[in-house]
Structures are given as C-alpha cells and as structure tokens.
mmCIF file of C-alpha atoms in Angstrom:
data_model
loop_
_atom_site.group_PDB
_atom_site.id
_atom_site.type_symbol
_atom_site.label_atom_id
_atom_site.label_comp_id
_atom_site.label_asym_id
_atom_site.label_seq_id
_atom_site.Cartn_x
_atom_site.Cartn_y
_atom_site.Cartn_z
ATOM 1 C CA MET A 1 -8.488 -8.845 -5.372
ATOM 2 C CA SER A 2 -8.307 -6.971 -2.160
ATOM 3 C CA MET A 3 -6.492 -8.039 0.877
ATOM 4 C CA GLU A 4 -9.749 -7.729 2.853
ATOM 5 C CA LEU A 5 -11.499 -10.197 0.376
ATOM 6 C CA ILE A 6 -8.484 -12.572 0.647
ATOM 7 C CA ARG A 7 -8.646 -12.328 4.484
ATOM 8 C CA ARG A 8 -12.400 -13.124 4.460
ATOM 9 C CA GLN A 9 -11.885 -16.085 2.240
ATOM 10 C CA SER A 10 -9.075 -17.432 4.606
ATOM 11 C CA ARG A 11 -11.715 -17.691 7.374
ATOM 12 C CA ASP A 12 -13.908 -19.933 5.424
ATOM 13 C CA ASP A 13 -11.462 -22.983 5.903
ATOM 14 C CA THR A 14 -9.425 -21.859 2.873
ATOM 15 C CA ILE A 15 -5.701 -21.657 3.094
ATOM 16 C CA VAL A 16 -4.092 -18.571 1.534
ATOM 17 C CA ILE A 17 -0.390 -18.178 0.779
ATOM 18 C CA ALA A 18 0.891 -14.846 -0.233
ATOM 19 C CA VAL A 19 4.303 -13.586 -1.009
ATOM 20 C CA LEU A 20 4.346 -9.915 0.143
ATOM 21 C CA HIS A 21 7.315 -7.557 0.297
ATOM 22 C CA ASP A 22 5.208 -5.033 2.056
ATOM 23 C CA LEU A 23 5.883 -6.002 5.700
ATOM 24 C CA ASN A 24 3.091 -3.757 7.017
ATOM 25 C CA LEU A 25 0.617 -5.547 4.823
ATOM 26 C CA ALA A 26 1.933 -8.985 6.093
ATOM 27 C CA ALA A 27 1.692 -7.686 9.607
ATOM 28 C CA LYS A 28 -1.903 -6.537 9.091
ATOM 29 C CA TYR A 29 -3.400 -9.347 7.302
ATOM 30 C CA SER A 30 -1.429 -12.595 8.197
ATOM 31 C CA ASP A 31 -1.872 -14.969 10.997
ATOM 32 C CA ARG A 32 1.550 -16.652 10.345
ATOM 33 C CA THR A 33 4.599 -14.746 8.749
ATOM 34 C CA VAL A 34 7.578 -16.492 7.469
ATOM 35 C CA VAL A 35 10.707 -14.279 6.852
ATOM 36 C CA LEU A 36 13.384 -15.623 4.376
ATOM 37 C CA SER A 37 16.941 -14.677 3.936
ATOM 38 C CA GLN A 38 18.733 -15.901 0.937
ATOM 39 C CA GLY A 39 16.177 -18.742 0.586
ATOM 40 C CA THR A 40 16.447 -19.823 4.173
ATOM 41 C CA VAL A 41 13.775 -19.557 6.796
ATOM 42 C CA VAL A 42 14.977 -17.228 9.511
ATOM 43 C CA ALA A 43 11.789 -16.827 11.457
ATOM 44 C CA ASP A 44 8.242 -18.330 11.380
ATOM 45 C CA GLY A 45 5.266 -17.386 13.543
ATOM 46 C CA PRO A 46 2.728 -14.620 14.391
ATOM 47 C CA PRO A 47 3.822 -11.138 12.887
ATOM 48 C CA SER A 48 4.062 -9.683 16.339
ATOM 49 C CA GLU A 49 6.670 -12.272 17.163
ATOM 50 C CA VAL A 50 8.434 -12.575 13.880
ATOM 51 C CA LEU A 51 8.801 -9.064 12.666
ATOM 52 C CA THR A 52 11.353 -7.533 15.068
ATOM 53 C CA SER A 53 13.721 -4.708 14.597
ATOM 54 C CA ASP A 54 16.913 -6.754 15.070
ATOM 55 C CA LEU A 55 15.742 -9.632 12.708
ATOM 56 C CA LEU A 56 14.610 -7.315 9.938
ATOM 57 C CA THR A 57 17.641 -5.130 10.158
ATOM 58 C CA GLY A 58 19.799 -8.248 9.809
ATOM 59 C CA VAL A 59 17.819 -9.706 6.798
ATOM 60 C CA TYR A 60 17.448 -6.410 4.875
ATOM 61 C CA ARG A 61 20.898 -5.031 5.942
ATOM 62 C CA HIS A 62 19.291 -1.710 6.528
ATOM 63 C CA PRO A 63 18.092 -0.259 9.753
ATOM 64 C CA MET A 64 14.398 -1.086 10.412
ATOM 65 C CA THR A 65 12.428 -0.159 13.483
ATOM 66 C CA VAL A 66 9.424 -2.096 14.707
ATOM 67 C CA VAL A 67 6.883 -0.465 16.987
ATOM 68 C CA PRO A 68 3.349 -1.363 18.146
ATOM 69 C CA HIS A 69 0.867 -0.002 15.557
ATOM 70 C CA PRO A 70 -0.910 2.960 17.097
ATOM 71 C CA LEU A 71 -4.403 2.160 15.426
ATOM 72 C CA ARG A 72 -4.645 -1.657 15.488
ATOM 73 C CA PRO A 73 -3.118 -4.675 17.143
ATOM 74 C CA GLY A 74 0.305 -5.815 15.836
ATOM 75 C CA PRO A 75 3.516 -4.235 14.635
ATOM 76 C CA LEU A 76 4.255 -1.282 12.376
ATOM 77 C CA VAL A 77 7.556 -1.639 10.413
ATOM 78 C CA LEU A 78 9.451 1.536 9.743
ATOM 79 C CA VAL A 79 12.409 1.830 7.482
ATOM 80 C CA GLY A 80 15.473 3.892 8.627
#
C-alpha cells in the first residue's frame, strides 16, 4: 500500500497510525508526529513543530539538520 493511498484513506474519517523511521516520509504525510526516545514521548505535534534539529540530534545522538523543504510545505530532515 502506498503512502498516497494511506493518506487518501485518512481523509475519509479513518484514523491511520503508522510507525515510520524515515523522518522525511513522516514529515510529508503525517498531520501529527510523535517522537519517542527510549520508549518515552519527547515531542508530539505537527511535523513542522516537532521535527527540529536540536530535538532530533538529541534523540538520535547524531547531528541532524532540519530545513524548510524546497518543493513542498514542511520540513526536510538531513543527516549529518
């Protein structure tokens, strides 16, 4: 099932919960993003508010840069 199909189904009063490790997919397709660290919720909200460089660098313990996506609304997550 494609993310586009899942997104369309979510607009038909269907709740979709997905576990994604690809942060750019989460940023593109989710209305709400929850970030977990060692089983604890550390952030919850719209991807543009939740996916920040500082938060992701802390959670992943690796440098992460978040910038505005050049082609669509929302963030773009870059590793390194």
